[in-house]
Each structure stands twice: as C-alpha cells, then as structure tokens.
Coordinates of C-alpha atoms in Angstrom, one line a residue:
Chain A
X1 CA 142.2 -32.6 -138.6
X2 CA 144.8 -35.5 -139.7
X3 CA 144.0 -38.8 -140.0
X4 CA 146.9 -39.4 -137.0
X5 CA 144.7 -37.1 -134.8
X6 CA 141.5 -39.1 -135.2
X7 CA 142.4 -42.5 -136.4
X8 CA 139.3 -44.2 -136.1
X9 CA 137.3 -41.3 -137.6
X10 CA 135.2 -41.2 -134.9
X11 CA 135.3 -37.2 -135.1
X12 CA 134.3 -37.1 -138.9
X13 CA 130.9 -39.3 -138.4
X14 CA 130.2 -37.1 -135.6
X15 CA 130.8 -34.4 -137.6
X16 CA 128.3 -35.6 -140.4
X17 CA 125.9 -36.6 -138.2
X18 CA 125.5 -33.4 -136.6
X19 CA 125.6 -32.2 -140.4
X20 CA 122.7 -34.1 -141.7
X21 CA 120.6 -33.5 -138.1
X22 CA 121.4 -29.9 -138.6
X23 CA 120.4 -30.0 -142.4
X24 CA 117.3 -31.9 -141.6
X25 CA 116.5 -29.1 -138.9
X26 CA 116.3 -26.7 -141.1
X27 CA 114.3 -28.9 -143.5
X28 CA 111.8 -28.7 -140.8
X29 CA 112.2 -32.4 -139.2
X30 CA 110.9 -32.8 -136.0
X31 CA 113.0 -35.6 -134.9
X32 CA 115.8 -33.5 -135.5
X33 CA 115.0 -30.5 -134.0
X34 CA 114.7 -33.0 -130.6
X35 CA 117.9 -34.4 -130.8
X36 CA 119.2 -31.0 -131.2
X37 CA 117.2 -30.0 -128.1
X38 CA 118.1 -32.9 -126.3
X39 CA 121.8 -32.4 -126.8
X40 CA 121.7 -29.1 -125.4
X41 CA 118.6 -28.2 -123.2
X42 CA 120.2 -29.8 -119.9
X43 CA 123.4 -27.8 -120.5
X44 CA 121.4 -24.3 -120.9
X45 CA 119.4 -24.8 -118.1
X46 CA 122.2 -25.6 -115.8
X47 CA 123.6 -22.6 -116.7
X48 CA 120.4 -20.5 -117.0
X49 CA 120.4 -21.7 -112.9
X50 CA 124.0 -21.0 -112.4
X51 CA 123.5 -17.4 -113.7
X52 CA 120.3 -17.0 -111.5
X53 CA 117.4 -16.8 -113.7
X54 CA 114.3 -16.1 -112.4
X55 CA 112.7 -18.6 -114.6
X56 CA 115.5 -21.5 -116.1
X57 CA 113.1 -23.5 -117.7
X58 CA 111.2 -21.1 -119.6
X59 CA 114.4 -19.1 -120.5
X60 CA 115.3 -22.5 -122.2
X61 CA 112.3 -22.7 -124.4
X62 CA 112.6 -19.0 -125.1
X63 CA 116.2 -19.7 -126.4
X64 CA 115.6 -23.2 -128.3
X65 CA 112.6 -21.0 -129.8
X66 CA 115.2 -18.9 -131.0
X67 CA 117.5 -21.3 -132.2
X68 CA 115.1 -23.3 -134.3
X69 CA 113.7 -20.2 -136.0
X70 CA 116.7 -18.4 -136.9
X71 CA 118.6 -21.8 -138.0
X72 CA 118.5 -21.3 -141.7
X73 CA 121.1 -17.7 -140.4
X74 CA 122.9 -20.6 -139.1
X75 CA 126.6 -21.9 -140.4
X76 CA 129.1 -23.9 -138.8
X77 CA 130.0 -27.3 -137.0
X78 CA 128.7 -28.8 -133.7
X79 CA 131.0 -26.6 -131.5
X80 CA 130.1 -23.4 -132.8
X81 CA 126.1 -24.1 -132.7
X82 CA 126.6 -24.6 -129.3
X83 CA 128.5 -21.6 -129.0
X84 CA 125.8 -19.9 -131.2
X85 CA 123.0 -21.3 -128.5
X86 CA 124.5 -20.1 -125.9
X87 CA 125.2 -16.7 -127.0
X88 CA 121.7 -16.8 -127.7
X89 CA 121.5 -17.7 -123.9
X90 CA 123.6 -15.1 -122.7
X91 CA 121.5 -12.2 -124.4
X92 CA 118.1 -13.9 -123.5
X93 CA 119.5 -13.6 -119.8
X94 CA 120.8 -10.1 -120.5
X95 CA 117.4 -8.8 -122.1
X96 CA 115.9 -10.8 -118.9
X97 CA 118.0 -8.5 -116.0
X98 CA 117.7 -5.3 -118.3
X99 CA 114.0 -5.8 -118.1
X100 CA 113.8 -6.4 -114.6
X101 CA 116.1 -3.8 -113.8
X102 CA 113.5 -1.7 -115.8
X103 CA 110.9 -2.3 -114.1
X104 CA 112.4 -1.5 -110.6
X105 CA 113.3 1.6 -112.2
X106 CA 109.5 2.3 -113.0
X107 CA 108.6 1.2 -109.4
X108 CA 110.9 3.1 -107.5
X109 CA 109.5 6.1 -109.7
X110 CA 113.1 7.5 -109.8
X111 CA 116.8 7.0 -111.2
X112 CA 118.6 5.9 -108.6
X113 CA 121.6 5.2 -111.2
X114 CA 123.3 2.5 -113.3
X115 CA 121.4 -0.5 -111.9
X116 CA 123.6 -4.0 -111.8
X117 CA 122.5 -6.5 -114.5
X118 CA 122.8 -9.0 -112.1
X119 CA 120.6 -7.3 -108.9
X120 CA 119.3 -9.8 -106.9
X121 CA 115.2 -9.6 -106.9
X122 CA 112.7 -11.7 -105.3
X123 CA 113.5 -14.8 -107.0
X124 CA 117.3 -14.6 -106.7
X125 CA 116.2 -14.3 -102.2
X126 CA 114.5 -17.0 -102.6
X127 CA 116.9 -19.1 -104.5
X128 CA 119.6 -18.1 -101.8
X129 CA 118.4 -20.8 -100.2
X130 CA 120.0 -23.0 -101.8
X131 CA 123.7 -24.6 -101.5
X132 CA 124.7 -23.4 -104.5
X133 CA 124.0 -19.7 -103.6
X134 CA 127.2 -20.1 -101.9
X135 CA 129.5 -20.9 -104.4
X136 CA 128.3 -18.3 -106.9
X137 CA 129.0 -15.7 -104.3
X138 CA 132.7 -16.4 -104.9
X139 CA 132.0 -15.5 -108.7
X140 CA 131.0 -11.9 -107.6
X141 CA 135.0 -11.2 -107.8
X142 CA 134.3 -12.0 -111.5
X143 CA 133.7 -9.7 -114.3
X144 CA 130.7 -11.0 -116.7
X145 CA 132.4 -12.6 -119.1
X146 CA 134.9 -14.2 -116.9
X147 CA 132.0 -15.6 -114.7
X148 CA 130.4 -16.7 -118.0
X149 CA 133.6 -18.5 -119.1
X150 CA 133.9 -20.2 -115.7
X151 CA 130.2 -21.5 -116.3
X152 CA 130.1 -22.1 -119.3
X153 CA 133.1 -24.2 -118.7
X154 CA 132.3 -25.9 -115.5
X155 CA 128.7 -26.2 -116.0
X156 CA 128.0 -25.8 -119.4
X157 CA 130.4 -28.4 -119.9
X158 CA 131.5 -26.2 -123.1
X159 CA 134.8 -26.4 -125.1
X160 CA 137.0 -23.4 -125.3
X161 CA 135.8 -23.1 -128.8
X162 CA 132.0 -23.5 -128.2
X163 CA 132.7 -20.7 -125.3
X164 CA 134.9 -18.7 -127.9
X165 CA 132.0 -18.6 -130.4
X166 CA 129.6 -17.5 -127.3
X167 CA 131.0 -14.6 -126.3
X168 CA 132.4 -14.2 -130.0
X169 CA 136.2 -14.3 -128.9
X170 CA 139.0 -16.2 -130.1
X171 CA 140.2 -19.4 -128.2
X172 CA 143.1 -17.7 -127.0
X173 CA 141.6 -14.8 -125.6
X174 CA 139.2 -17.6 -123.4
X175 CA 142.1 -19.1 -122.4
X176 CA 143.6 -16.1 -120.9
X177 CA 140.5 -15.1 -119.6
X178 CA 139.8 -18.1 -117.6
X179 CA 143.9 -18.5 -116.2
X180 CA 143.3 -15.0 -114.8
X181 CA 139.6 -15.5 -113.7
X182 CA 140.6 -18.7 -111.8
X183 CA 143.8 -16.5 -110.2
X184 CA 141.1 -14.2 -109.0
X185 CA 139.3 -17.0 -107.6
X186 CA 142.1 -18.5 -105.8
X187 CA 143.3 -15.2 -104.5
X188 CA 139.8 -14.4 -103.4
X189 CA 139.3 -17.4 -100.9
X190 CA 143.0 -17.2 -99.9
X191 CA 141.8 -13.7 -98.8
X192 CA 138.9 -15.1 -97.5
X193 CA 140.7 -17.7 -95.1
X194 CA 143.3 -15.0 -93.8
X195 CA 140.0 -12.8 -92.6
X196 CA 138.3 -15.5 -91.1
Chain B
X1 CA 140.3 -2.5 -115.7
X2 CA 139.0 -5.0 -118.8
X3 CA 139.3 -8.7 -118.8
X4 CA 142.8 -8.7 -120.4
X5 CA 144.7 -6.2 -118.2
X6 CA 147.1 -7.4 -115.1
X7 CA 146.5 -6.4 -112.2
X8 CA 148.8 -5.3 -110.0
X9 CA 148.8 -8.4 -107.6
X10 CA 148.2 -11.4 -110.5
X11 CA 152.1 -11.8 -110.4
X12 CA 152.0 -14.0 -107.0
X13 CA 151.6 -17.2 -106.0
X14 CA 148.0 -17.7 -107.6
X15 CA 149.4 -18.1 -111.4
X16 CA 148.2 -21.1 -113.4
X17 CA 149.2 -21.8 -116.9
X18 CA 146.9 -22.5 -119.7
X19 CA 147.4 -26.0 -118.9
X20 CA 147.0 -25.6 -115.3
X21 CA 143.5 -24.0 -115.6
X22 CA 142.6 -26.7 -118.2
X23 CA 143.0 -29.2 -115.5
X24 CA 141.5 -27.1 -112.6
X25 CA 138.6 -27.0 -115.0
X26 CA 138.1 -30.3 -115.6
X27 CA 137.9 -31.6 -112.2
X28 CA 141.6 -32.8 -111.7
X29 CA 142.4 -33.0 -108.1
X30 CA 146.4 -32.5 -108.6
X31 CA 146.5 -29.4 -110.0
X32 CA 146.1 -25.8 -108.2
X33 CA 144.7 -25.5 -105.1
X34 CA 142.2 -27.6 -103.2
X35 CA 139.9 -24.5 -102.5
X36 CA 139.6 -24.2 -105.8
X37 CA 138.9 -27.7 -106.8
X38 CA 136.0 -27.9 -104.0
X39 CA 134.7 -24.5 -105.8
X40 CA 134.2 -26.1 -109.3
X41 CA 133.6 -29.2 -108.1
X42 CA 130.9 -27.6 -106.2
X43 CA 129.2 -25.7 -108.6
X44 CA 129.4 -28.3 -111.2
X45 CA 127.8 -31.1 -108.9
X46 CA 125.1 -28.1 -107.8
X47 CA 123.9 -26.6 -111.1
X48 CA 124.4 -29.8 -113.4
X49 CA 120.7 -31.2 -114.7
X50 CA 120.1 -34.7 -115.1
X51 CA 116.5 -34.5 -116.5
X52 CA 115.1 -32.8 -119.9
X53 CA 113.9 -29.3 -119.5
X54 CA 109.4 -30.0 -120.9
X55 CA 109.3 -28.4 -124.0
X56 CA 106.3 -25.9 -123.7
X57 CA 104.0 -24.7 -126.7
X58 CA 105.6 -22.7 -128.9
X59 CA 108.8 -25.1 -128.8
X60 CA 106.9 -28.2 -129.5
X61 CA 105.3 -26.4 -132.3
X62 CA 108.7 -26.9 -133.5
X63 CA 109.5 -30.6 -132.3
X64 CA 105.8 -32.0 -134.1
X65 CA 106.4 -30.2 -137.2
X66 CA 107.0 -32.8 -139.9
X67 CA 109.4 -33.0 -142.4
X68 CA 108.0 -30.9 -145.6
X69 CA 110.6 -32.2 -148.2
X70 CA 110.2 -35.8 -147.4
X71 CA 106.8 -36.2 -147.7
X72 CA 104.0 -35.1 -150.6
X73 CA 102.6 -32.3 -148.4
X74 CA 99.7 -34.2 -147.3
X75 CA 99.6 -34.0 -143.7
X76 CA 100.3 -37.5 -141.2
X77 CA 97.7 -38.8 -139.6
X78 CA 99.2 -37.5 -136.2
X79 CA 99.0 -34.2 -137.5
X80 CA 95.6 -34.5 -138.5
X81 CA 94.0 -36.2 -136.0
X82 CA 96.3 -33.9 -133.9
X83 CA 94.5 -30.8 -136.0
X84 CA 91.1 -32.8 -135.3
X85 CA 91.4 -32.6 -131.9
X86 CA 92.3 -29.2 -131.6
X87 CA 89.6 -28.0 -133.5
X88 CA 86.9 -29.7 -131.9
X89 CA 88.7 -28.5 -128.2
X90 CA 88.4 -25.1 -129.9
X91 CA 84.6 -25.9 -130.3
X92 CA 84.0 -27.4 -127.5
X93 CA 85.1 -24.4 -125.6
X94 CA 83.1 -21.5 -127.3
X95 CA 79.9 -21.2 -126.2
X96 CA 77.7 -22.2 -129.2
X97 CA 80.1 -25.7 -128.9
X98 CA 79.1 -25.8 -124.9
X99 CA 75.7 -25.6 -126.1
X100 CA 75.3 -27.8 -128.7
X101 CA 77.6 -30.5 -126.5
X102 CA 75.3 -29.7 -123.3
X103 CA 72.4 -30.7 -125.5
X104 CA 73.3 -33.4 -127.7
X105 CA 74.6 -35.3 -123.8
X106 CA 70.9 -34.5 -122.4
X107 CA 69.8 -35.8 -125.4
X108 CA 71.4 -38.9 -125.6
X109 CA 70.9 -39.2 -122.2
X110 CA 66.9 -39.2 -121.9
X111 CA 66.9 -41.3 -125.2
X112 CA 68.7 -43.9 -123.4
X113 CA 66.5 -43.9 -120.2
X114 CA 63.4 -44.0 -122.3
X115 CA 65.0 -47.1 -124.6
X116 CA 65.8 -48.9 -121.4
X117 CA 62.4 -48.7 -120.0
X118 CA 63.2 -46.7 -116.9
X119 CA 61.4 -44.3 -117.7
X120 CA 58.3 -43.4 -120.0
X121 CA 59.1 -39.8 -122.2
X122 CA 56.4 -38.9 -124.1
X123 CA 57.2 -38.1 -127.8
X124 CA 59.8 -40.6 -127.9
X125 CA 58.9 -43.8 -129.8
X126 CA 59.0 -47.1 -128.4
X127 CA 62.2 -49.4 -129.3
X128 CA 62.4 -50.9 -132.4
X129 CA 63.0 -54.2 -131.3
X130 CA 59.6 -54.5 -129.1
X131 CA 57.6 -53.3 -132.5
X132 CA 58.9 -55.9 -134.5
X133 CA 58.6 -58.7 -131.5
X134 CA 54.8 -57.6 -131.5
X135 CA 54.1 -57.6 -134.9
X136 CA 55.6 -60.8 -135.6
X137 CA 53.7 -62.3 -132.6
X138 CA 50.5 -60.8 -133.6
X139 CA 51.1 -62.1 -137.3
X140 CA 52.1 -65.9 -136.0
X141 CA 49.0 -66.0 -133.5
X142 CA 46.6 -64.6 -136.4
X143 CA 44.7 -64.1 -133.6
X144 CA 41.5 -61.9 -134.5
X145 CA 41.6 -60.6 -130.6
X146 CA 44.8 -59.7 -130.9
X147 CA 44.8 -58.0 -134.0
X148 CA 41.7 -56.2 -133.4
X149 CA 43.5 -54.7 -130.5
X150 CA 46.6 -53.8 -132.1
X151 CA 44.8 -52.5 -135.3
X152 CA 41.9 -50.3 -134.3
X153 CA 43.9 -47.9 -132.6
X154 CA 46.4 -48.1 -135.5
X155 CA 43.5 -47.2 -138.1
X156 CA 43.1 -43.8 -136.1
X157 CA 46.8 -42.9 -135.9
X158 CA 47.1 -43.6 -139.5
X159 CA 45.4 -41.2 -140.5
X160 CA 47.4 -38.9 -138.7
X161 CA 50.6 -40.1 -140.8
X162 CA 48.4 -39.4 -143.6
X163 CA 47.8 -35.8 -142.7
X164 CA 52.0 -35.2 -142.6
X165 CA 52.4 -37.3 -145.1
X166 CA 50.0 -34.8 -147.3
X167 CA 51.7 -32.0 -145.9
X168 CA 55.3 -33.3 -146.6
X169 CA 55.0 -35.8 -149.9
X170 CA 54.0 -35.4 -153.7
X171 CA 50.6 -36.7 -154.8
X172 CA 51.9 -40.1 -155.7
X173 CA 53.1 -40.4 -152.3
X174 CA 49.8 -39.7 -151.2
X175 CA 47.9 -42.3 -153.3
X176 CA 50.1 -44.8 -152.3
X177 CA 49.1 -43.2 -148.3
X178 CA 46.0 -44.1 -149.5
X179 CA 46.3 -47.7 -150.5
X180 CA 47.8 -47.5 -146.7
X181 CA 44.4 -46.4 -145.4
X182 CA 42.6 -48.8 -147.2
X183 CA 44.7 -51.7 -146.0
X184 CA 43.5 -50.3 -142.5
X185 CA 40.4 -52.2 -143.7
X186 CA 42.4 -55.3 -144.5
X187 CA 40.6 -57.2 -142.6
X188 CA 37.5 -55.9 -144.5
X189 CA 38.5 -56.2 -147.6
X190 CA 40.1 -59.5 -147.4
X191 CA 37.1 -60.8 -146.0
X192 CA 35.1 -59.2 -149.1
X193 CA 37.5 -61.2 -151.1
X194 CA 37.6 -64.4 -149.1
X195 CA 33.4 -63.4 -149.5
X196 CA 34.0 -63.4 -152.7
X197 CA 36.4 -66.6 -153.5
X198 CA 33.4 -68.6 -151.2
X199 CA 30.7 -67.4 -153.9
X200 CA 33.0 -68.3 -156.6
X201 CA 33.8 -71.5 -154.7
X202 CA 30.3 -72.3 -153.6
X203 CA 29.5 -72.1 -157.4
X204 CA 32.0 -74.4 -158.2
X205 CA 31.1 -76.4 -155.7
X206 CA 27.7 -77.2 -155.9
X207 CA 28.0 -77.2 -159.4
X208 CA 30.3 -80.0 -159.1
X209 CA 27.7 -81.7 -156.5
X210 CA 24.5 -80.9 -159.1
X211 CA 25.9 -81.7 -162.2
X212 CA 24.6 -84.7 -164.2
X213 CA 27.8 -85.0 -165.8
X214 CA 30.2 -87.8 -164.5
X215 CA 33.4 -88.7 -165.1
X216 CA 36.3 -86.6 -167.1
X217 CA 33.7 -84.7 -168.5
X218 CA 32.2 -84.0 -165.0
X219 CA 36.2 -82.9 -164.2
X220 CA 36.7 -80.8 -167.4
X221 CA 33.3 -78.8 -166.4
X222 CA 34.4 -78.2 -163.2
X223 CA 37.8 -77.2 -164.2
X224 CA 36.5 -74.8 -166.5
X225 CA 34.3 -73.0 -164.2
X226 CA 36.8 -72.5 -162.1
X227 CA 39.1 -71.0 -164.4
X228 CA 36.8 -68.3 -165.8
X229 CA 37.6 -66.3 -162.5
X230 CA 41.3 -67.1 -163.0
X231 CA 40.7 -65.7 -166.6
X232 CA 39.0 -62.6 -164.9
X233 CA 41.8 -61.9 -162.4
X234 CA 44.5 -61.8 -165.8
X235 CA 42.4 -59.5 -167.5
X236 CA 42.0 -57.0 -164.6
X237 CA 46.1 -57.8 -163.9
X238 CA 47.2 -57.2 -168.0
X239 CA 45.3 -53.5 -167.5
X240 CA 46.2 -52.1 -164.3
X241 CA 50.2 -52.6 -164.5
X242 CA 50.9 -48.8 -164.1
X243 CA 48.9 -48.3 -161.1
X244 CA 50.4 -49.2 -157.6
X245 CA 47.3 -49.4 -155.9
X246 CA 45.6 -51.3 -158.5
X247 CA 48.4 -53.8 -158.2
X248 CA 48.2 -54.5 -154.9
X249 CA 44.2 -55.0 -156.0
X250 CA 45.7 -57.6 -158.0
X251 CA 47.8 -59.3 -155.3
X252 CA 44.6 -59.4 -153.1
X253 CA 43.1 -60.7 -156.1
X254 CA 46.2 -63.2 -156.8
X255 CA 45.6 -64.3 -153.2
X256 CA 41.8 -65.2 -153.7
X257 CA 43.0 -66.8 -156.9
X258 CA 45.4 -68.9 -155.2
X259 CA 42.7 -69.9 -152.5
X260 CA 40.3 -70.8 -155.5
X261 CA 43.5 -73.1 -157.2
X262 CA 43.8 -74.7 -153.3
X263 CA 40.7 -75.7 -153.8
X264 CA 40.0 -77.3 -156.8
X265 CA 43.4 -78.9 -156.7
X266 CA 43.9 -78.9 -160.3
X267 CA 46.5 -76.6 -161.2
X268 CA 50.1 -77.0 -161.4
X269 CA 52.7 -77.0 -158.8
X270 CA 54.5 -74.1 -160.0
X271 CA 51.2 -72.3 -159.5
X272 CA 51.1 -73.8 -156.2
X273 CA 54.6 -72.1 -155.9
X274 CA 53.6 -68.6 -157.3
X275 CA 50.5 -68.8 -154.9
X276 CA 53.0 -69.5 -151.8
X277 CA 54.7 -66.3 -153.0
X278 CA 51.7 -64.4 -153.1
X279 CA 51.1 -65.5 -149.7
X280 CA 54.6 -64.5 -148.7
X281 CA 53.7 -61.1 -150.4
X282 CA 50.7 -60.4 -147.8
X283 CA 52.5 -61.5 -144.9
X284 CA 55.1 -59.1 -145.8
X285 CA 52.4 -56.1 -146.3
X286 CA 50.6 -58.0 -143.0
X287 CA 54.0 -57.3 -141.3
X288 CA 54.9 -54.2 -143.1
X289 CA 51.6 -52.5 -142.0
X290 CA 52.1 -53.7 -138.8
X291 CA 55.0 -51.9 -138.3
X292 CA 53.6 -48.9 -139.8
X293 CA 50.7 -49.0 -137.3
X294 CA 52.7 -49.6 -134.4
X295 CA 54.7 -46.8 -135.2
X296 CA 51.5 -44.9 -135.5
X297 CA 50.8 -46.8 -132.4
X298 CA 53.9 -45.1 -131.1
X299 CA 53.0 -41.7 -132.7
X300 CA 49.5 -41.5 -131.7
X301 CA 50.5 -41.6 -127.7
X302 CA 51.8 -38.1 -128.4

C-alpha cells in the first residue's frame, strides 16, 4: 500500500495495532485475547445462526478456544486471522452436521445413504420459526461455499480477502463465485414470482 | 457442476459484474434487482448480533490468563485470590469440607447463643468480660462476704486445675500450681502475717508505751526494734531468690514489712513508694487469682 492510497496512515496504525494485540496474544495477555474476541465473537455468531447451528453460542466458544490455542500456528495481518477464524468456523460447523448426521445414522440403525450436511434436525424445526428461516430457504439454490461466501459477506461482514483466506481461495475466485451465486439468487426468486 | 462452471441459463438477464455484486452486497439500493436487495437486506438485518456472545469456562481460562513475559512470574492478586477461592469452593464441596463447615457454623453458632446469655450450655465458660467485672468488684468492695462467696467454691475447682495441670505441665509448673493452692488460703495466710506484723507491732508498741527512755533516745529504740524484723525479711529475701514460691513468701513478707514501716512512720518516702508497689503487686495476684478461680468457677460447673 502507497502512501497516496492511505494518506493519513490510518491503515498502517491499524495494522500495528492488530500486530502488537496479536503479539501480546500469543504472549498470553488476557486483555488481548478479549479484544481479539470482542472484534470477532458477534460476527461468528451471526453467522454460526445464519448457517443454522444448533448451538451458536457455544460453537463460538468452541472456535475462539481454537483460535487462542493454536495462535502461535498463526501468521498474517488482521484480514487473514479473520479469515483463519472463520475457517475455523466453517469446520467446527462441518464436524458439528457430520456428527449429527452420525448419530441419525446410529438411530435409524441403517444406511439410508449420503446424508446432507445440512439436514434439518430438531433444532433447525424449531428455529423455522423464525423470520429469518425464510430467507435462508432461498440459499438452498446455493452450493456450500457459495452460501458461505454470501454469509460470510452479508453477515459476517467479511472482506473478499478475509472470505478468500476462509475457504482458502484466491480473491478472484470469491469474486466470481459470489457474481454467479447472486445470479442464482436472482434467477431463483424471478422463478419464484412467475409460479406464484 | 462445481462453483466455477456456467451453466447453461447464467447468460440472461440475471448477470452482474464484479462491481455490480460488490454493490448488491453492500446494501446499495441502485444496483440489481429489488428482490435481491430485500434478500440481503433481510438476512443481514435478521442474523446480525448486537450483543457479546458470554465467554464460558474454558474460553475465559484464556481471557484471565495474565501476561507471563511482563511480569516476574509471581501470580496477581486476582489470580490468587481467584485460586483462593477456587480451592476453598473445591473444599467446601467434598464431603470432609461439608463436614468440617457444617460443624465449625454449629459451633460458632451455640458459642454465640451461650455468650449472649440466651441460653445457658454447659461446658462453655462464662464471658470474659463478666469474669473480670466480678473480680474487680469483688477486689474494690474487699468485702469479706463477698469474697468468701466467690472464693470457697474457687478453692474446690482449683484443685481440679491442679489435677490437669499435673497431668499436662512439667514439675516446675506444678510447684508454681502449688503456690496457686496455697494462695487459696490467702486469706489465711495473710491473716497469719497481718497476725504476725500485730505481734511485731504490738511489741513495738508497747515497748514504745513502757519504755523509761524519752526523747531521741526513746525514738532511736523504737526505731531499732522495728527494724530488726525489716532486717529479718532481707535475710530470708537475699536466700530465697531462685525459688518462685519462696519469692512470693517474700512479697507477702514485703507486704507485712510495708504495714510495719506505715506504722512506725519512720522510713523513707521511697520506701513508702516501694511498699505502694508491693501493694500494687498483691492486688495484681488478688486479681490474678481471681480470675483464675473464676475460671475454675466457670470450669467447676462442668
């Protein structure tokens, strides 16, 4: 980055701030392991919700548990530790669904094939309740990752590059990826008026 | 079909450039269609959080821990009284910590009752404050009623004390319980001695009122009489400085002398001090036996 690009510098003390918080993180700080949580937590829970966890806030301690443990494996400025977070996220939910998925498997006592990571259970009934259920029924269109750009983007309020290091793809690739998943998306409720 | 292939109807109407889907993203109205703005405007007013998520236990391990390199590597007083409190939780809920909590509360519970007079435990002593407002009232009144009272019951329980007190001290210890037990009799023995000071006095005293002698010579008789029992009492003083209850002998004996000195009004007014000491000294052992016997006093309701 020029100096005509950030003038003031503003983007260089954020830079070293988020530097010497991450150094004294790994020193063990307390302090700084809350300002990192606090920068963060709201963002993974919204999309820990969005993605329909069973359990957002604990799947938010699980992967700030995570973070903090495995920091010193950590290098790399403030965009891609939030990318690194949330790809942390994104297997946490992953391991999540596979487990549950496993479990249904045990109950039903049979193999009833490939079950969807994303099967609604219990929890995801009950949380059909709510508004929101609504709009991520228009994501089912989605593949994974293009849902996952969409909310990391939307609610995540992520970067391209934080959502590039996430699902450890290149900025470009994102871009394309969320063009054609918003295409989908529009082609999807266009579709959706016509029928109705 | 993978996130990077075109499908066969992408080339319509629906096609946003990079730019495009930059602004449908962000939440700008003027850019694709309104559908789609009222989709991620939806879902970004729905799923936002405004509040922390609460860190549980194994996170805040991580947000308490304190900064290793900073400090010398003795823990903050946070952490410890943090540590503190933890361990004595961890006590507290075993068993053996119920139990020992469970009793020390019942303890503290019945001493208070008892202290405050409600009501009357046996094997508990009285308060300390009552003993000492007795003793002192019983010294000041020097009533002979009153201290018969307190005292006679006393000289029983004492020897109680001395029993444990033979069971639980050396041999020195016990001599000196002794001298305690003797000054049960202190009432005896100081009347013995006050016996005693009246012979001596009486001598002197009719000595002075039979004498032929008159004048200084008269005085310097008198004087000397007198002082051969002062002589006495040094002598007995000079040999018995090892023994404890032999020296308390001497301060009974220092207490006749200074009764003796009142008398004949001849000595000195430092003596006249000393003698006040002296006096001082068997109030102190009036009051400190006191005490002692109404502990006992205490004790011996058991």
């Amino acid at each position: 980055m020029t100096e005509l690009d950030d003038p003031l510098g503003v983007h260089d003390d954020s830079a070293s701030d988020f530097a010497s918080t991450l150094d004294a993180a790994r020193r063990g700080d307390g302090p700084a392991f809350e300002t990192l949580y606090r920068s963060l937590n709201r963002r993974v829970v919204s999309f820990a919700r969005a993605r329909r966890a069973p359990d957002p806030e604990g799947l938010v301690n699980d992967v700030f548990v995570r973070v903090f443990s495995n920091l010193s494996d950590f290098e790399g400025n403030e965009e891609q530790f939030n990318g690194w977070v949330f790809r942390i996220a994104r297997n946490v939910l992953i391991d999540g669904a596979r487990q549950r998925a496993r479990r249904v498997q045990e109950v039903l006592g049979s193999d009833h094939g490939e079950v969807p990571i994303e099967q609604p259970g219990p929890e995801d009934i009950a949380a059909a309740q709510i508004h929101g259920e609504e709009l991520l029924r228009h994501l089912e269109v989605l593949t994974t990752d293009q849902r996952d750009v969409i909310l990391l983007r939307v609610v995540a309020d992520q970067s391209l590059e934080a959502v590039a290091a996430s699902l450890d793809k290149t900025v470009g690739s994102i871009k394309s990826m969320q063009r054609r998943a918003l295409q989908t998306l529009a082609r999807e409720i266009s579709r959706q008026a016509v029928s109705q | 079909m993978n996130d990077f292939d075109v499908a066969g109807d992408e080339m319509d109407d629906h096609w946003f450039s990079d730019a495009e889907s930059e602004s449908i993203l962000k939440g700008d109205p003027m850019s694709g269609p309104s559908e789609l703005h009222e989709l991620v405007g939806g879902l970004r007013e729905t799923f936002s959080t405004s509040s922390d998520v609460a860190a549980g236990p194994a996170l805040n391990e991580f947000l308490t821990v304190i900064d290793l390199t900073t400090t010398t590597g003795v823990p903050t007083g946070h952490s410890r009284s943090k540590k503190l409190i933890t361990g004595i939780g961890t006590f507290v809920a075993t068993t053996t910590g119920k139990i020992v909590l469970g009793t020390t509360v019942a303890a503290a519970s019945v001493s208070g009752v008892h202290a405050a007079d409600i009501v009357d435990v046996p094997g508990l002593p009285d308060a300390p404050a009552a003993e000492v407002q007795e003793v002192e009232s019983a010294a000041e009144s020097e009533s002979v009623e009153v201290t018969e009272t307190t005292e006679a019951p006393a000289a029983e329980d004492g020897e109680d004390t001395d029993e444990l007190a033979l069971d639980e001290k050396s041999k020195e210890e016990f001599e000196i319980d002794d001298e305690a037990e003797d000054d049960e009799d202190f009432d005896d023995e100081s009347d013995d001695d006050s016996d005693e000071d009246k012979n001596h006095g009486q001598v002197v005293s009719e000595f002075a009122r039979t004498t032929e002698l008159e004048g200084c010579e008269k005085g310097e008789a008198i004087s000397e009489l007198a002082k051969t029992k002062h002589d006495d009492d040094d002598d007995d003083e000079s040999d018995s400085d090892d023994d404890e209850a032999d020296d308390e002998a001497d301060d009974d004996s220092d207490d006749s002398e200074s009764r003796c000195k009142d008398d004949d009004d001849h000595d000195s007014d430092d003596d006249d001090d000393e003698d006040d000491d002296d006096d001082d000294d068997d109030d102190d052992d009036h009051k400190g036996n006191g005490k002692e016997k109404n502990a006992d006093k205490g004790n011996g309701r058991n």
